[in-house]
Short mmCIF file of C-alpha atoms in Angstrom, two decimals:
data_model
loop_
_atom_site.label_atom_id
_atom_site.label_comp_id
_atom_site.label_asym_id
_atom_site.label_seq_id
_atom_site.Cartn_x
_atom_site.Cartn_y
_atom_site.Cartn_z
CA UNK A 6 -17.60 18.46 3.68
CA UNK A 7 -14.54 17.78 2.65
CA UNK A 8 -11.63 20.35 4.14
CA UNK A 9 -8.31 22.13 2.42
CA UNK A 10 -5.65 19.64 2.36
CA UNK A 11 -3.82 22.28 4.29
CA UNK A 12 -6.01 22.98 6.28
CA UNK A 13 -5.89 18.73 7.45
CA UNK A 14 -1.87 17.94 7.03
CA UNK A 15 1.13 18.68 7.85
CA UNK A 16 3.10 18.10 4.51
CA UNK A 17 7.14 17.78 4.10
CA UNK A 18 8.97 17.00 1.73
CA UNK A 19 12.11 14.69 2.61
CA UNK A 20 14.54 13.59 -0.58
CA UNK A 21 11.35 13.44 -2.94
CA UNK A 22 9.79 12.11 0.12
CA UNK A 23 5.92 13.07 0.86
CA UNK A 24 5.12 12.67 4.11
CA UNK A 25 1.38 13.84 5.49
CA UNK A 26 0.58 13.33 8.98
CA UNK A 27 -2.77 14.24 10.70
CA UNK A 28 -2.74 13.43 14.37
CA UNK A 29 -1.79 9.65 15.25
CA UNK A 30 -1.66 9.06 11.59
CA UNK A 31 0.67 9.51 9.02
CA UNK A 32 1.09 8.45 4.80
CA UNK A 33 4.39 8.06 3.14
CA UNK A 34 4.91 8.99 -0.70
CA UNK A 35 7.33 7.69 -2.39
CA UNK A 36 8.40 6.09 -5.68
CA UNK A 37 10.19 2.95 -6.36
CA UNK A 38 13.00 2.78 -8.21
CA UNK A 39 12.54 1.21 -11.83
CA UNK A 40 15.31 -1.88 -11.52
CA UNK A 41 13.22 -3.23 -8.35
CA UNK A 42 9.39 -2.25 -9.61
CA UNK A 43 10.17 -4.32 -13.29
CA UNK A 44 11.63 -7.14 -10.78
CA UNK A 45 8.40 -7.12 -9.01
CA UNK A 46 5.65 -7.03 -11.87
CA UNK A 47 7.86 -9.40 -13.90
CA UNK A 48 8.38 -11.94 -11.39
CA UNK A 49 4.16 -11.74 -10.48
CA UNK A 50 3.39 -11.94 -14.37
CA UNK A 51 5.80 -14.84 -14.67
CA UNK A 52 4.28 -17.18 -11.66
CA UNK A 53 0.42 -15.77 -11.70
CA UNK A 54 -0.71 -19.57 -12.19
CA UNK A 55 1.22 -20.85 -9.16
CA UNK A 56 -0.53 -18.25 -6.54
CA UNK A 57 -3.84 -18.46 -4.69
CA UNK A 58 -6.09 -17.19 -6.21
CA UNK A 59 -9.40 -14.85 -4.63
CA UNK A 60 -12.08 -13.92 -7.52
CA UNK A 61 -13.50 -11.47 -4.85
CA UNK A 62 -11.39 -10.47 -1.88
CA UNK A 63 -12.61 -9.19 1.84
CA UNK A 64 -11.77 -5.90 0.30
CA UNK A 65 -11.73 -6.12 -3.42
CA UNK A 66 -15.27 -6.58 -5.66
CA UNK A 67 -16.52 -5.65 -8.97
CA UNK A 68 -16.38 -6.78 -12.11
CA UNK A 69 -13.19 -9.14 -13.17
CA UNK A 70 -11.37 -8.39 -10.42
CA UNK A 71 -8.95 -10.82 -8.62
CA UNK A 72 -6.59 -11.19 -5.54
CA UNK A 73 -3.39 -13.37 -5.94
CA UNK A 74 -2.04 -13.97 -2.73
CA UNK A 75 2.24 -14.59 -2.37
CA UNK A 76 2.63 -14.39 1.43
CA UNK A 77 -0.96 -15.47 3.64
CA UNK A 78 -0.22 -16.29 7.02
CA UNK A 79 -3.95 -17.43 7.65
CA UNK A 80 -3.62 -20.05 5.39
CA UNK A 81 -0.26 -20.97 5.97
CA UNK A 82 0.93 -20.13 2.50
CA UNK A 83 4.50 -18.81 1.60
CA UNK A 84 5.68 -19.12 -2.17
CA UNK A 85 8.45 -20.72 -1.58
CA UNK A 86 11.05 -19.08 -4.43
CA UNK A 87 14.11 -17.87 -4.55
CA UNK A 88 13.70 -15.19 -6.51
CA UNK A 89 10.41 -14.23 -4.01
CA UNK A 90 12.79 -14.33 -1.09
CA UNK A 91 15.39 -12.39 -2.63
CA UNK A 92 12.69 -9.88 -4.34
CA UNK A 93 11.06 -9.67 -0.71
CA UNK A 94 14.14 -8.89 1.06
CA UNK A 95 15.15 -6.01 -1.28
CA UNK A 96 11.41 -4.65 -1.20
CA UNK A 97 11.51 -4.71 2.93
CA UNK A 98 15.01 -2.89 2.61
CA UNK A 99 13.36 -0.09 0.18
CA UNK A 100 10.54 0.22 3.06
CA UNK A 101 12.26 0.24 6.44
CA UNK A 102 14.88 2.98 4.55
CA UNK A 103 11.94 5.26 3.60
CA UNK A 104 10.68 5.08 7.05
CA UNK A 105 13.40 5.49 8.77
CA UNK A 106 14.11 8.79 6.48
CA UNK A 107 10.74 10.51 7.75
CA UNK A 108 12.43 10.43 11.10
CA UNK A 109 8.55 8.81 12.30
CA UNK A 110 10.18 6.48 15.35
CA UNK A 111 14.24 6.51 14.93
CA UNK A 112 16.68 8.90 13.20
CA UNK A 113 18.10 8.21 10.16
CA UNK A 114 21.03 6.01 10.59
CA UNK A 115 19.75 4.35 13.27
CA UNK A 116 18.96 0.03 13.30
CA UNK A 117 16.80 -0.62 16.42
CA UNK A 118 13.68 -1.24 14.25
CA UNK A 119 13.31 -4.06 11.60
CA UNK A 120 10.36 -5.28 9.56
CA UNK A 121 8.96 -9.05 9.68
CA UNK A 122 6.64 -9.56 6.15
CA UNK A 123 3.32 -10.97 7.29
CA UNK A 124 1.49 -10.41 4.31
CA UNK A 125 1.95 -10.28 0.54
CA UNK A 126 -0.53 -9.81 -2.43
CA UNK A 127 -1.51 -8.48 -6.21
CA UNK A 128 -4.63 -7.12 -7.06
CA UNK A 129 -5.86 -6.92 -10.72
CA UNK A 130 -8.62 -4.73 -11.34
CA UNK A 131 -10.65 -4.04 -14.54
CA UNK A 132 -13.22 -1.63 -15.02
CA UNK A 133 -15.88 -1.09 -13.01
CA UNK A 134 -13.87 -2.75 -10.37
CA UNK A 135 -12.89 -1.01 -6.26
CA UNK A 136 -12.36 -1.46 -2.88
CA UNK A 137 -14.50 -1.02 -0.33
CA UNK A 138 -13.52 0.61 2.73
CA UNK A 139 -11.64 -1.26 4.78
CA UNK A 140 -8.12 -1.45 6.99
CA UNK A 141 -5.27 -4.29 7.39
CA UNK A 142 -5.98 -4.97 11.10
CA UNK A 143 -5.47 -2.54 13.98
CA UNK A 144 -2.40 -3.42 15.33
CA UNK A 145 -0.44 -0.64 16.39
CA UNK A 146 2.31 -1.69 15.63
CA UNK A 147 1.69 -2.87 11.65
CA UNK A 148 2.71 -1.45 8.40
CA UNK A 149 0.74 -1.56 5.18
CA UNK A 150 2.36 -0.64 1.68
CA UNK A 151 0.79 -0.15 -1.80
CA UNK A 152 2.43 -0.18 -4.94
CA UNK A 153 1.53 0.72 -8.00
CA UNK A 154 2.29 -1.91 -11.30
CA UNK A 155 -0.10 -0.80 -14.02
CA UNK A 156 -2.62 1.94 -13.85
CA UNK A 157 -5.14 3.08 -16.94
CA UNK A 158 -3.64 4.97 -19.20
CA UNK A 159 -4.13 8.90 -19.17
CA UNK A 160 -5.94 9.08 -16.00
CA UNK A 161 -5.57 12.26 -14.43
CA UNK A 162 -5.56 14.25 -10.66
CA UNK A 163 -8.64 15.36 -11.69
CA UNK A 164 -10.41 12.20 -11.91
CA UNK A 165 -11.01 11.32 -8.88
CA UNK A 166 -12.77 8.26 -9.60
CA UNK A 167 -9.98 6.23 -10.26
CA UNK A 168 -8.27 7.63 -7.04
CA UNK A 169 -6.97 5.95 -3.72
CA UNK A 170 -8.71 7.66 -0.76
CA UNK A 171 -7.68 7.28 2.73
CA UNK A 172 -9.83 7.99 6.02
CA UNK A 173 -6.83 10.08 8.30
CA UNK A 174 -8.58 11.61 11.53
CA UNK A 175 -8.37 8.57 13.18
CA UNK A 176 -6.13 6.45 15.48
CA UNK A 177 -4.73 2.62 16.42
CA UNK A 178 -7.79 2.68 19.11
CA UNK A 179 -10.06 4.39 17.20
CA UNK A 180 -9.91 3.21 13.44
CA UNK A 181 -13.38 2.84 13.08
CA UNK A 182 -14.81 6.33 13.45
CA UNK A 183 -17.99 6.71 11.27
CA UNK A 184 -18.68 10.06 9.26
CA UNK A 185 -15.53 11.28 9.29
CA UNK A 186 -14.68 14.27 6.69
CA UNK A 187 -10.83 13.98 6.84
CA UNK A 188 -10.00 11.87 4.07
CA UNK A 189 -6.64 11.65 1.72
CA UNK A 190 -7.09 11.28 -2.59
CA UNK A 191 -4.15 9.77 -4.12
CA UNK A 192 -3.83 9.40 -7.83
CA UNK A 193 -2.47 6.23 -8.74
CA UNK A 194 0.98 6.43 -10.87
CA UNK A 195 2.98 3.42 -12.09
CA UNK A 196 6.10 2.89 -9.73
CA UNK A 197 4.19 5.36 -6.87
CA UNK A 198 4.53 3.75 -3.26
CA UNK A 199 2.52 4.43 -0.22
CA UNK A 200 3.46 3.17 3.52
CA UNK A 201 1.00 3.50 6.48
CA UNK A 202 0.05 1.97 9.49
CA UNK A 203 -2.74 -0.49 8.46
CA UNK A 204 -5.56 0.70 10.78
CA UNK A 205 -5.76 3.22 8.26
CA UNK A 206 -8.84 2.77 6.46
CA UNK A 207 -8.70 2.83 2.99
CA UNK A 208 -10.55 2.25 -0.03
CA UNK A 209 -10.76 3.10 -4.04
CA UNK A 210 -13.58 4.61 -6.20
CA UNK A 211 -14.68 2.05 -8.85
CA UNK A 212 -12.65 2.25 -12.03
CA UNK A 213 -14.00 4.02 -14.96
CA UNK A 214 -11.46 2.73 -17.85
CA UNK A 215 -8.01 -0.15 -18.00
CA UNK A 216 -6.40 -2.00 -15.66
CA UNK A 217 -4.87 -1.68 -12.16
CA UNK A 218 -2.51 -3.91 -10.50
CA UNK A 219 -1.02 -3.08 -7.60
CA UNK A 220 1.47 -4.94 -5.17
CA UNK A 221 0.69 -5.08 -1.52
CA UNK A 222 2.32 -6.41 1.39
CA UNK A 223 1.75 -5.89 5.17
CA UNK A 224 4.47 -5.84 8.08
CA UNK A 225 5.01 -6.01 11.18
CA UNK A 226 7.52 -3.85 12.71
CA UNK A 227 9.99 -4.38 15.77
CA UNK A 228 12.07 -2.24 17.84
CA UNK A 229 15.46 -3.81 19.25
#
């Protein structure tokens, strides 16, 4: 059974910042601004054709739905463009800032912790497309971060079947807890942003109307 929200997080709300937390685990909710989010879904419209392209991901199945991968340190891919690097750089910037707002492991103002981009992806979903549950690793020391290019149009809190759901009673050692009732809904928005530690599992119900694209990239962080 699913519990209150209340009941399960601690919520606060930093600058427009959402933060949950829920033991050893914690979400950020944010938005991105709108210069840097039409910088992103341009740029990944322009150059679609030059990525690699999954049909069916580890994660991501159903119908018409594909992974287009930018940054894929397994197969030794980087898109090498300057507009990627400079794009990449700004969107690392936006993430380290928000993180470093929550107060989660320095105070604001502080610069012993940077972020190293190990990852970076697009999804493009169509209906009856989802992800099944799954995480970005285990490392305890690795940030996942979800953002939102194009969702369906009119979908609503209340439809939870085009959600984002998150399993949160869990820990870096312990990510794979089975049965679990804690779990996190988030309705996708155009220009929403979620950080979290990617032994988070995660997944999404399959899509009842449109498209969703989302931008993804995973780091990993350091403390000088």
């Amino acid at each position: 059974m699913k519990e209150n929200l209340q009941t399960i997080y601690n919520t606060c709300n930093i600058m427009e910042l959402k933060l949950y937390c829920n033991r050893d685990t914690w979400v950020i909710q944010h938005y991105l601004d709108e210069d840097l989010l039409k910088k992103i879904k341009t740029f990944i419209q322009d150059n679609l054709d030059e990525f690699i392209e999954d049909t069916e991901g580890y994660s991501t199945t159903g119908k018409d739905s594909r992974q287009y991968w930018l940054i894929n340190k397994k197969r030794n891919a980087f898109y090498e463009h300057p507009k990627f690097h400079e794009i990449m750089d700004e969107f690392t910037l936006k993430i380290l800032n928000r993180i470093k707002k929550t107060g989660l492991f320095v105070k604001e103002g502080e610069e012993n912790i940077k972020l190293c981009p190990l990852s970076a992806w697009s999804v493009i979903g169509e209906e009856g497309s989802y992800h099944r549950c799954h995480d970005h690793g285990g490392d305890i020391h690795g940030i996942s971060t979800l953002l939102y290019l194009e969702v369906p149009e009119n979908i609503k809190e209340s439809e939870p079947e085009n959600s984002l759901y998150m399993i949160t009673h869990v820990g870096p050692r312990s990510h794979m807890i089975k049965n679990t009732s804690y779990s996190l809904e988030i309705n996708p928005e155009v220009g929403k942003l979620l950080i979290f530690p990617n032994w988070i599992p995660h997944g999404t119900y399959p899509q009842t109307k449109g498209i969703r694209q989302t931008f993804n990239a995973n780091f990993y962080m350091i403390k000088e």
